mmCIF file of C-alpha atoms and ligand atoms in Angstrom:
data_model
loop_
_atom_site.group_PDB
_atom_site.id
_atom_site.type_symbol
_atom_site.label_atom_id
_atom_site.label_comp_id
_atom_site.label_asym_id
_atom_site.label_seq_id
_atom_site.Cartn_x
_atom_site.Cartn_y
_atom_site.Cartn_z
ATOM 1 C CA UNK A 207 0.000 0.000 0.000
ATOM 2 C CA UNK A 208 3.024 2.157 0.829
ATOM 3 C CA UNK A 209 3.951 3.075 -2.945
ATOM 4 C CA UNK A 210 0.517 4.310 -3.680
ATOM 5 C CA UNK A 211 0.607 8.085 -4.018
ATOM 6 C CA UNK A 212 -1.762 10.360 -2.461
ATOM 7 C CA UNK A 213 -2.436 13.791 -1.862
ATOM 8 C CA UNK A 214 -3.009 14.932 1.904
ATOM 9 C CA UNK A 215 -1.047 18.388 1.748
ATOM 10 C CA UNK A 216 0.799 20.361 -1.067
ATOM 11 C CA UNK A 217 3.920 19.291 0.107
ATOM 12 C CA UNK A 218 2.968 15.898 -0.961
ATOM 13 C CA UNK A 219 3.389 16.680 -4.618
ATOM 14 C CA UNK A 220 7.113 17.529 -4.277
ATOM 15 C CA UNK A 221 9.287 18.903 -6.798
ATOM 16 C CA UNK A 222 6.209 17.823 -9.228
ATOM 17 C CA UNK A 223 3.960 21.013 -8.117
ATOM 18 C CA UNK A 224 5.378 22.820 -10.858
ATOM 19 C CA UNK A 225 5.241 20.019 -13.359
ATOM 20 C CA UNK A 226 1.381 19.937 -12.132
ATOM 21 C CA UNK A 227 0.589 23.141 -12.268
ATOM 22 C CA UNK A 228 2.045 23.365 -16.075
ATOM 23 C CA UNK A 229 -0.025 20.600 -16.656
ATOM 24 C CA UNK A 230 -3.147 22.495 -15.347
ATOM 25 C CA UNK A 231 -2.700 25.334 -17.239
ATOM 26 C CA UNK A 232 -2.180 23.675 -20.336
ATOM 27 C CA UNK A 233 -5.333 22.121 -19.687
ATOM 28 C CA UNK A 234 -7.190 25.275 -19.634
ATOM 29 C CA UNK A 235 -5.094 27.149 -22.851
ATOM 30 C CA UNK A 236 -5.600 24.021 -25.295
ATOM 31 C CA UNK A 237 -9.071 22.930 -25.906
ATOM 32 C CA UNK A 238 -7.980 19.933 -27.970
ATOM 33 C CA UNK A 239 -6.738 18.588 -24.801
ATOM 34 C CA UNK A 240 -10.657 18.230 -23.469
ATOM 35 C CA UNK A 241 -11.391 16.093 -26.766
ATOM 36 C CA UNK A 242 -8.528 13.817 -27.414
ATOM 37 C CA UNK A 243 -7.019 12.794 -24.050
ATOM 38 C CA UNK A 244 -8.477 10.966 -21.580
ATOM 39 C CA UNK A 245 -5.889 9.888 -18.746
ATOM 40 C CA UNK A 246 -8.589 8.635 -16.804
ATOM 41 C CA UNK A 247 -10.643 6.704 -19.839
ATOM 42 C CA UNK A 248 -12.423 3.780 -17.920
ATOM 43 C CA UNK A 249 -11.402 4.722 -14.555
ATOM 44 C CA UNK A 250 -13.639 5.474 -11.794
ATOM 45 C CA UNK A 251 -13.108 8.422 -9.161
ATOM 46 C CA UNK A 252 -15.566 8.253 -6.040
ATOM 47 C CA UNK A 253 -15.561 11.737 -4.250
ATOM 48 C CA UNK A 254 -16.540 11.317 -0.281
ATOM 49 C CA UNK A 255 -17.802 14.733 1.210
ATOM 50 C CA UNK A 256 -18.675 15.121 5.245
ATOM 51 C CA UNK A 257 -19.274 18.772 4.535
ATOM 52 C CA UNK A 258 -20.533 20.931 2.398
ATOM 53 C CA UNK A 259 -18.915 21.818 -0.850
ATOM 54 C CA UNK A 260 -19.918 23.866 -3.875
ATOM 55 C CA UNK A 261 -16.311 24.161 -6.303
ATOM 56 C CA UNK A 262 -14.989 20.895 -5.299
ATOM 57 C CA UNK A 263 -17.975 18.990 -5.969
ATOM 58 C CA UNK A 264 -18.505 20.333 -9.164
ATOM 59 C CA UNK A 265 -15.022 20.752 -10.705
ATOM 60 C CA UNK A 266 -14.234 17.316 -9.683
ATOM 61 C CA UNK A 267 -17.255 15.982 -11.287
ATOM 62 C CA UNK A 268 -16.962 18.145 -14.379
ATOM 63 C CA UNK A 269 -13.283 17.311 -14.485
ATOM 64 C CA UNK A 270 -13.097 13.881 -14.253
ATOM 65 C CA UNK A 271 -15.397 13.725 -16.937
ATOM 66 C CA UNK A 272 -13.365 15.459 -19.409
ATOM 67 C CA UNK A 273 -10.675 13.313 -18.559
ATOM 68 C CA UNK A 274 -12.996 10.624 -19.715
ATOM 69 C CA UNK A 275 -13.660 8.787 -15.847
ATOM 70 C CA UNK A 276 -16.763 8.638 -13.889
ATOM 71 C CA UNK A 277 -16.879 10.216 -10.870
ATOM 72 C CA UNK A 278 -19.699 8.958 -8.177
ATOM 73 C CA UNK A 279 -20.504 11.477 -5.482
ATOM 74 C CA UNK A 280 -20.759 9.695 -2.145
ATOM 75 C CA UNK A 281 -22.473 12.117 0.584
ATOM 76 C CA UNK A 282 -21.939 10.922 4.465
ATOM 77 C CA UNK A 283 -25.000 10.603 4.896
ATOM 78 C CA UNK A 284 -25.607 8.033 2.208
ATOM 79 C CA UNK A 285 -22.750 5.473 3.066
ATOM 80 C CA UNK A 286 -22.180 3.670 5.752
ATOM 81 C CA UNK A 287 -18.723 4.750 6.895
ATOM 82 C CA UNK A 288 -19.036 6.309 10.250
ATOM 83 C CA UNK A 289 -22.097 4.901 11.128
ATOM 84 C CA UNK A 290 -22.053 0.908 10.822
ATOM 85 C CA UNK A 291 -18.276 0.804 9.050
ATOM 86 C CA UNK A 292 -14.783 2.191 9.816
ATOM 87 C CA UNK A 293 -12.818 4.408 7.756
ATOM 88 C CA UNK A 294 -10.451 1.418 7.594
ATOM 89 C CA UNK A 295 -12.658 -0.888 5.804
ATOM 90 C CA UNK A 296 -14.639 1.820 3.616
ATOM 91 C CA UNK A 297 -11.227 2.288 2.066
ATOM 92 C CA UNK A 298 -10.585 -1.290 1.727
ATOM 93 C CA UNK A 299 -13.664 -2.255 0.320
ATOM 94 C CA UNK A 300 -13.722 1.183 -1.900
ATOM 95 C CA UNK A 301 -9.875 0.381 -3.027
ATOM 96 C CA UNK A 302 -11.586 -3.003 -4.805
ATOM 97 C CA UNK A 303 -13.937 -0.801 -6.945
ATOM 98 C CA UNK A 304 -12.599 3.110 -7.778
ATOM 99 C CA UNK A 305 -9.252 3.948 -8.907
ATOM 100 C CA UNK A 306 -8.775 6.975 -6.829
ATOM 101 C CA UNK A 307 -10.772 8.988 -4.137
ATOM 102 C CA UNK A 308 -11.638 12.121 -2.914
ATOM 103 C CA UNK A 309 -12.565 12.754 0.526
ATOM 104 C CA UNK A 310 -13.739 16.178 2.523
ATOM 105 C CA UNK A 311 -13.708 15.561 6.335
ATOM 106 C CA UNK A 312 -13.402 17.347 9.567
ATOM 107 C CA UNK A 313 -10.186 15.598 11.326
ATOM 108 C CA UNK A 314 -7.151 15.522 9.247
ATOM 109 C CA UNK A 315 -6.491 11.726 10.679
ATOM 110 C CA UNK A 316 -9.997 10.929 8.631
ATOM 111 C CA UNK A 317 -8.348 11.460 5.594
ATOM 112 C CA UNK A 318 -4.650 9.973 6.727
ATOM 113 C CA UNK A 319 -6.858 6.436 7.704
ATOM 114 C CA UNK A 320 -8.087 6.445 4.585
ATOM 115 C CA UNK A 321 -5.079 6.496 2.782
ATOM 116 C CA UNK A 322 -3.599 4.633 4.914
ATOM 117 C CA UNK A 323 -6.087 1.818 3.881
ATOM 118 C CA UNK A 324 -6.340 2.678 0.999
ATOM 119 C CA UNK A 325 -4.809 0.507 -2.717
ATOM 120 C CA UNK A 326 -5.738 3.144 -4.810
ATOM 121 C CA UNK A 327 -4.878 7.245 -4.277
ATOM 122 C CA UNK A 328 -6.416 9.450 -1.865
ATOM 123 C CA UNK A 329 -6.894 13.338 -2.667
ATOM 124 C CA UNK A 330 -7.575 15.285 0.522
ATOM 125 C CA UNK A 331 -10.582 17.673 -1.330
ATOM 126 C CA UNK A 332 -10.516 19.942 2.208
ATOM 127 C CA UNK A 333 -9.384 18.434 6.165
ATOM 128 C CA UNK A 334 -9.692 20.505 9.347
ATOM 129 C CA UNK A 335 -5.811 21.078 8.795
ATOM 130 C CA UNK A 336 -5.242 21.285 4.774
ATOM 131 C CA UNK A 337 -6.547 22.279 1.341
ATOM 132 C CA UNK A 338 -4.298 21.376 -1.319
ATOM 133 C CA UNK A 339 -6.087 21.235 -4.192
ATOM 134 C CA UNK A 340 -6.764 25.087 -3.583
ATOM 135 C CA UNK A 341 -3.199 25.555 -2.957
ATOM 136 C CA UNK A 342 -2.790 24.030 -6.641
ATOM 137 C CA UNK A 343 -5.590 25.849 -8.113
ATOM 138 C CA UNK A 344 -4.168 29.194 -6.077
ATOM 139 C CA UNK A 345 -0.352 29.216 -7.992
ATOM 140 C CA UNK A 346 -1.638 28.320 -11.045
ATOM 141 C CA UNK A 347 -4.084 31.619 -10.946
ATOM 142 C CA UNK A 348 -0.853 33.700 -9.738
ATOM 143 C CA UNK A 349 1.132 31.531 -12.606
ATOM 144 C CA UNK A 350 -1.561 32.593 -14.804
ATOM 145 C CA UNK A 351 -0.393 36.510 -13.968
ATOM 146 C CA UNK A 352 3.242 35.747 -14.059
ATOM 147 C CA UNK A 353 4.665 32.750 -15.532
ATOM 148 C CA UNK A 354 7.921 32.681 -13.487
ATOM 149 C CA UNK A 355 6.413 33.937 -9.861
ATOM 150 C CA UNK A 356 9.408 36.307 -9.523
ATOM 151 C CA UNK A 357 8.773 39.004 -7.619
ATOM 152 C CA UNK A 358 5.491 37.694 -5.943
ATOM 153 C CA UNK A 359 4.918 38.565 -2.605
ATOM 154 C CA UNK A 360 1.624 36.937 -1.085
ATOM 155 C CA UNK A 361 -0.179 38.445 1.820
ATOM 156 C CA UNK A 362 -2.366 36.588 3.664
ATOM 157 C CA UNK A 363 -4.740 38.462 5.990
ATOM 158 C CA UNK A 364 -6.904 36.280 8.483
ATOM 159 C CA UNK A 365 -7.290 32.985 10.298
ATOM 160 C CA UNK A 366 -3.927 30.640 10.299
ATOM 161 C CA UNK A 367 -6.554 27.729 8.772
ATOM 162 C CA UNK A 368 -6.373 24.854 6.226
ATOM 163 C CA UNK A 369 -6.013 27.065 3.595
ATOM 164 C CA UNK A 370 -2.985 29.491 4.689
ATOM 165 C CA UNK A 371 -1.433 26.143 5.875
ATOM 166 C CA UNK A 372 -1.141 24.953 1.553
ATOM 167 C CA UNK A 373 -0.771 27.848 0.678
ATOM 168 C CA UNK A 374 2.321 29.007 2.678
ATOM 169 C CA UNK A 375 3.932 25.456 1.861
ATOM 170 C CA UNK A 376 2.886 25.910 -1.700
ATOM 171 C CA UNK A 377 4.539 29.617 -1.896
ATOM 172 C CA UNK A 378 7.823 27.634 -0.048
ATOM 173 C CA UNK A 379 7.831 25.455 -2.996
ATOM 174 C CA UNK A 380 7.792 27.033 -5.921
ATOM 175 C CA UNK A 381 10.282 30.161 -3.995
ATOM 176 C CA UNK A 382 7.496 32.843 -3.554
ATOM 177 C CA UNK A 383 7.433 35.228 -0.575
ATOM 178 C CA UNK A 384 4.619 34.649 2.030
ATOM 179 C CA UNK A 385 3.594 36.816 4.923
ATOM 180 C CA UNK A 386 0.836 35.749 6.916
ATOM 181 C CA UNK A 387 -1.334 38.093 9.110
ATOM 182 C CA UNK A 388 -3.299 36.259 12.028
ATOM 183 C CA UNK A 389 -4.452 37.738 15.253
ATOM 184 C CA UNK A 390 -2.787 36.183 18.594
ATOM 185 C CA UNK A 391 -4.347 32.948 19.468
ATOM 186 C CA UNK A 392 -5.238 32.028 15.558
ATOM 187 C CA UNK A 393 -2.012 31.136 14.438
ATOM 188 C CA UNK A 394 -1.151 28.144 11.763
ATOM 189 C CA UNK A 395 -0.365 24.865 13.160
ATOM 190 C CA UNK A 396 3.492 25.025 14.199
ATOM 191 C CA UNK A 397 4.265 21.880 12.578
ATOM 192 C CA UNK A 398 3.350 23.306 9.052
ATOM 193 C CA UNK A 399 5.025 26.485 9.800
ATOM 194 C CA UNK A 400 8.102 24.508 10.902
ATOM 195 C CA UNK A 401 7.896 22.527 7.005
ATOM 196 C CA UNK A 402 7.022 25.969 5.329
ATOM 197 C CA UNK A 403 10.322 27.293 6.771
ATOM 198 C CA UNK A 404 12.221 24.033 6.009
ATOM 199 C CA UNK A 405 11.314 23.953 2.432
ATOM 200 C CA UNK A 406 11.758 27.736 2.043
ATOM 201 C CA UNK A 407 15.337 27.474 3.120
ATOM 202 C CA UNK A 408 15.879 25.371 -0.133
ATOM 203 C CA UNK A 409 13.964 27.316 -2.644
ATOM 204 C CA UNK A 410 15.184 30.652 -0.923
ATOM 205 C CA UNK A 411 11.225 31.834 -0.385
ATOM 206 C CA UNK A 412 10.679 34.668 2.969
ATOM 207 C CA UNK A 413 7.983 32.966 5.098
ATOM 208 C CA UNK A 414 7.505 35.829 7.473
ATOM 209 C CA UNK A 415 4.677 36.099 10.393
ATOM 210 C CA UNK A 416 2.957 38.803 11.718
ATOM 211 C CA UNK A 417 -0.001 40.136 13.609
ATOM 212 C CA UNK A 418 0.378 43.401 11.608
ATOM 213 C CA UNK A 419 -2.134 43.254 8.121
ATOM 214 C CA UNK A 420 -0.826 46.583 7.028
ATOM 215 C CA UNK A 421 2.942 44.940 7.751
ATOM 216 C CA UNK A 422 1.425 41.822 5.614
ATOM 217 C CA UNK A 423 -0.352 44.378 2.780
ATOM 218 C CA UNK A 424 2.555 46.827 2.163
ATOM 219 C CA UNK A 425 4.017 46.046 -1.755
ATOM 220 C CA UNK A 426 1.890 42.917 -1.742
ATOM 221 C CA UNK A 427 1.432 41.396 -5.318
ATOM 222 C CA UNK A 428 -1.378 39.210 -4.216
ATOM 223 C CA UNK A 429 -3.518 39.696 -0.874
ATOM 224 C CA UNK A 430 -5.496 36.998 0.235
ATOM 225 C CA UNK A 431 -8.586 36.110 2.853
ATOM 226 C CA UNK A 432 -10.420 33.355 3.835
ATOM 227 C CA UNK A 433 -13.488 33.178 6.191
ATOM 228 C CA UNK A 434 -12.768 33.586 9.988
ATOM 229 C CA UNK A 435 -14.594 30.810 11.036
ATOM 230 C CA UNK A 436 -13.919 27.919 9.355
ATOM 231 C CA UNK A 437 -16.742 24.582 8.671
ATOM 232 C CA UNK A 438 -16.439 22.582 11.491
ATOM 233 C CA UNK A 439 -15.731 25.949 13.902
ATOM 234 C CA UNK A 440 -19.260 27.235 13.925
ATOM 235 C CA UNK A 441 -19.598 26.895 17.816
ATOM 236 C CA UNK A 442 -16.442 29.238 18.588
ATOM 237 C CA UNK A 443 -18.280 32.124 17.273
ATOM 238 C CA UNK A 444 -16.511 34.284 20.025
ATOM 239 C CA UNK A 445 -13.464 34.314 18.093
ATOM 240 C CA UNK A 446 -14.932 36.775 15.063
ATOM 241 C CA UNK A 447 -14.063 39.015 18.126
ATOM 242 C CA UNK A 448 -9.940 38.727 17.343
ATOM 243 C CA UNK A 449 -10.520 39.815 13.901
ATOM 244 C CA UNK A 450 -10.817 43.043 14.695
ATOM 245 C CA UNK A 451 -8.871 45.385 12.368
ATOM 246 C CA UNK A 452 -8.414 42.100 9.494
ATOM 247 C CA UNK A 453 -10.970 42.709 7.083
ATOM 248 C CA UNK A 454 -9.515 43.276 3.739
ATOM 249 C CA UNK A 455 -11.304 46.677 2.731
ATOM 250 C CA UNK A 456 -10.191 49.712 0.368
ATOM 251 C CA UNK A 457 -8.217 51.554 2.704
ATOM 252 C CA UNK A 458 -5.789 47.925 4.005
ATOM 253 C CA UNK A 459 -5.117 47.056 -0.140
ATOM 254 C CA UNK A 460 -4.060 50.989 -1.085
ATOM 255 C CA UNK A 461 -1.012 49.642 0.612
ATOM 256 C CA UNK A 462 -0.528 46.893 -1.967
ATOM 257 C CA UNK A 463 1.031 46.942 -5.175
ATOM 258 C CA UNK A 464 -1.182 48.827 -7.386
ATOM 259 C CA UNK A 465 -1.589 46.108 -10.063
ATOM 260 C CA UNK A 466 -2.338 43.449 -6.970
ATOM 261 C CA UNK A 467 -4.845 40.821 -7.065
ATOM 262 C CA UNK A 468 -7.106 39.773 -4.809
ATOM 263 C CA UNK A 469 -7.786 36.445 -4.029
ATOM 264 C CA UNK A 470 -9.987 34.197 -1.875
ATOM 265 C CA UNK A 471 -11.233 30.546 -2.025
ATOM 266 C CA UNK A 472 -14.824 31.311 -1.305
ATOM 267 C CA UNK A 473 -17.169 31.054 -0.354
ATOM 268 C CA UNK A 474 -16.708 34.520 0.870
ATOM 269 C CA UNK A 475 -18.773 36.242 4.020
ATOM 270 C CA UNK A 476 -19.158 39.522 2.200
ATOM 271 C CA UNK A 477 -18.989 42.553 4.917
ATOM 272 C CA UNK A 478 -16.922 39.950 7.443
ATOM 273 C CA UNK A 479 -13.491 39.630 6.119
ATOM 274 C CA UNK A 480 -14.078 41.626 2.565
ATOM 275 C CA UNK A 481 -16.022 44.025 2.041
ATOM 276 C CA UNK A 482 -17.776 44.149 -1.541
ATOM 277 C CA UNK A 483 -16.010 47.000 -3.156
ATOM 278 C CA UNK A 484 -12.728 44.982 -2.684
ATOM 279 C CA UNK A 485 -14.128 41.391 -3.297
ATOM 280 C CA UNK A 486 -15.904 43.309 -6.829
ATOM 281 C CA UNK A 487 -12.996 45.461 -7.806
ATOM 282 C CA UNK A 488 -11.068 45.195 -11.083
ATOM 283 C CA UNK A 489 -7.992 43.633 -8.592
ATOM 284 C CA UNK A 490 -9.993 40.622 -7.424
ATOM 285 C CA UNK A 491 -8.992 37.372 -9.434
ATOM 286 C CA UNK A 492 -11.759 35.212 -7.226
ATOM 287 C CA UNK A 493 -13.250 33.715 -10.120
ATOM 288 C CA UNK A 494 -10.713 32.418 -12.127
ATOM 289 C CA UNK A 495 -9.697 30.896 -8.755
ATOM 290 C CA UNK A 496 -12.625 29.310 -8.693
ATOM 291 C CA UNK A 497 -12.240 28.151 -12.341
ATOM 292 C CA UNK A 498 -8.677 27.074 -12.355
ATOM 293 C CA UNK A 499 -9.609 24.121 -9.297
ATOM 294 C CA UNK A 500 -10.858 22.187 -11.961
ATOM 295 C CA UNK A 501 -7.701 22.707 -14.327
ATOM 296 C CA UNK A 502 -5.543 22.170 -11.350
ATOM 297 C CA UNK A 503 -7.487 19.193 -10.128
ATOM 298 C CA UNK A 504 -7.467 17.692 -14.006
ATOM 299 C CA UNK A 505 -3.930 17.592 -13.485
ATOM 300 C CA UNK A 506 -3.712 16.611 -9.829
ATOM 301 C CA UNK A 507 -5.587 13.818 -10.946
ATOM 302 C CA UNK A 508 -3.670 12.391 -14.324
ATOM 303 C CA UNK A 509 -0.750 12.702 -11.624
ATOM 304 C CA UNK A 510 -1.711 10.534 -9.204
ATOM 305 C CA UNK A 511 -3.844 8.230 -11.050
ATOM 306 C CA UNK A 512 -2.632 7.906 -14.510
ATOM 307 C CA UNK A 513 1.275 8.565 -13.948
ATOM 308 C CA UNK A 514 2.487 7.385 -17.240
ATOM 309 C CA UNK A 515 0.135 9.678 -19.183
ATOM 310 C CA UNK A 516 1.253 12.219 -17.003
ATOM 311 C CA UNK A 517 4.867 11.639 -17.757
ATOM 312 C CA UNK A 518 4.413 11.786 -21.105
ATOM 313 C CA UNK A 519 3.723 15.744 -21.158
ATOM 314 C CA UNK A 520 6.889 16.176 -23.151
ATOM 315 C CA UNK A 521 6.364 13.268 -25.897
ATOM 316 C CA UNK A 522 2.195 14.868 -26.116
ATOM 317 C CA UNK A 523 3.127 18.396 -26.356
HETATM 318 N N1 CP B 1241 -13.043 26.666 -1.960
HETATM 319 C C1 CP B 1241 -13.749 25.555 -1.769
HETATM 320 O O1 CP B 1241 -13.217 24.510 -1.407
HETATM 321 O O2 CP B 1241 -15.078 25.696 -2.016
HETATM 322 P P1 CP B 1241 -16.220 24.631 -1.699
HETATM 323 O O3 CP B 1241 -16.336 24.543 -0.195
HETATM 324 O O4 CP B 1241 -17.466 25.197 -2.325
HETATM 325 O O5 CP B 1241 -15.840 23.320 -2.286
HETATM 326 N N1 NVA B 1242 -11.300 27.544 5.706
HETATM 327 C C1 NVA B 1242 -12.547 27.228 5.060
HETATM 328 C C2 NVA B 1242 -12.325 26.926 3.625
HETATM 329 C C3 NVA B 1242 -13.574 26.625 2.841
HETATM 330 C C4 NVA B 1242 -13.301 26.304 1.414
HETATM 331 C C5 NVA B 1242 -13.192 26.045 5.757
HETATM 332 O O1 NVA B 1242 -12.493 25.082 6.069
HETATM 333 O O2 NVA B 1242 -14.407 26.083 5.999
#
């Protein structure tokens, strides 16, 4: 079971990322791609959600389809796992019929079990601790702006959460400099902080800290929110009260870069940590965000489940 490949965090991708990310955008530029290749042709994807999910739901379904697989949408409710059957055996017993899953839980160790049991590979689509399909789907928009991330610097303004946790180890990756704003007591989790530092020393990236958001705004190329309470957080409603002074409004971004883009994973509490004029101005890139998880999952996906097809990029194109 051990050389099975999945995807838990960002950092499981490696020095691949960038090879993925290429991948994704070519999906998006070449429209032949939709109609001739089909990495997952006869393959079968099921996608496990415990929580909500607009994007992920939908661009995996859509995109597993242009890759020619069927994807089967398996809500908690509707399975036994949890209920009558551990995550152990679900995976054992699902490992016999798919060729990959997708599963969005609450605890992180949901999602390691299930690898961990798991024949075929597992793509985290959203724990309690990590997001890395939005991570993916986050460089490739920045990619998108500038091909060779020099000169990025990405702001993050908010709760240390799942997503800041990919995306500072994604930014590590590929070299790009991250500053993350959080209010004391809503830091990241110090063991991904530890790894974004680790892999930054390597690639030369500035991971910096702070509980300053105009320190984290000022000459920002990208500036980036997420919701303050997270799914799964909705009883600690008293912490909305340490956001005071982090919502990403006009007069924080006039210390960005002019040309700076906005970005969030959405959904977005409109009036909590954006307000509309910033979340609807010319700068915000939220959409394409949106757009470019399919892309990046298309590629996530030929990755981990069709590796040959995905190695022969070069030979294809
Ligand atoms: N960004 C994101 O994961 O959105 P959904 O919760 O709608 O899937
Ligand atoms: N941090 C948010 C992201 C939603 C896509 C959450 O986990 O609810």
């Amino acid at each position: 079971m051990s050389d099975i490949q999945h995807l838990l965090s960002i950092d499981d991708l490696g020095d691949n990322l960038r090879s993925v990310l290429e991948w994704a955008i070519h999906f998006k530029q070449d429209p032949d791609t939709d109609y001739d290749f089909k990495p997952l042709d006869e393959l079968s994807i099921g996608c496990i959600y415990e929580k909500p999910s607009t994007r992920t739901r939908v661009s995996f379904e859509v995109g597993i389809h242009k890759l020619g697989g069927q994807a089967l949408t398996l809500l908690k409710g509707d399975i036994q796992m949890g209920k009558s059957e551990s995550v152990a055996d679900t995976a054992a017993v699902l490992s016999r019929f798919l060729d990959g899953i997708t599963y969005r839980c609450y605890g992180h160790d949901m999602v390691t079990t299930l690898s961990e049991n798991s024949t075929v590979p597992v793509i985290n689509a959203l724990s309690g601790k990590h997001h890395p399909c939005q991570a993916a789907a986050d460089l490739m928009t920045i990619m998108e702006r500038n091909p060779t991330l020099e000169g990025e610097r990405v702001a993050w303004v908010g709760d240390g959460n799942n997503v800041l946790h990919d995306l500072m180890l994604a930014c590590a990756m590929l070299g790009v400099d991250c500053i993350w704003a959080v209010p004391a007591g809503c830091e990241p989790a110090d063991d991904v902080v530890e790894r974004a530092f680790e892999i930054a020393k390597n690639t030369g990236a500035k991971m910096i800290e702070t509980n300053n958001p105009v320190d984290a705004c000022m000459n920002a190329t990208i500036i980036y929110t997420d919701v303050f309470i997270s799914m799964g957080e909705e009883h600690l409603s008293d912490k909305l009260a340490a956001f005071d002074g982090f919502q990403v409004n006009e007069e924080l971004v006039s210390h960005a870069n002019e040309d700076y883009g906005f970005m969030h994973c959405l959904p977005a509490h409109r009036g909590e940590e954006v307000t509309d004029a910033v979340i609807d101005s010319p700068n915000s890139i939220v959409f394409d965000q949106a757009e470019n998880r399919m892309w990046a999952q298309m590629a996530i996906l030929t990755y981990l489940c069709n590796p040959a097809a995905f190695d022969a990029y070069d030979e294809l194109y």
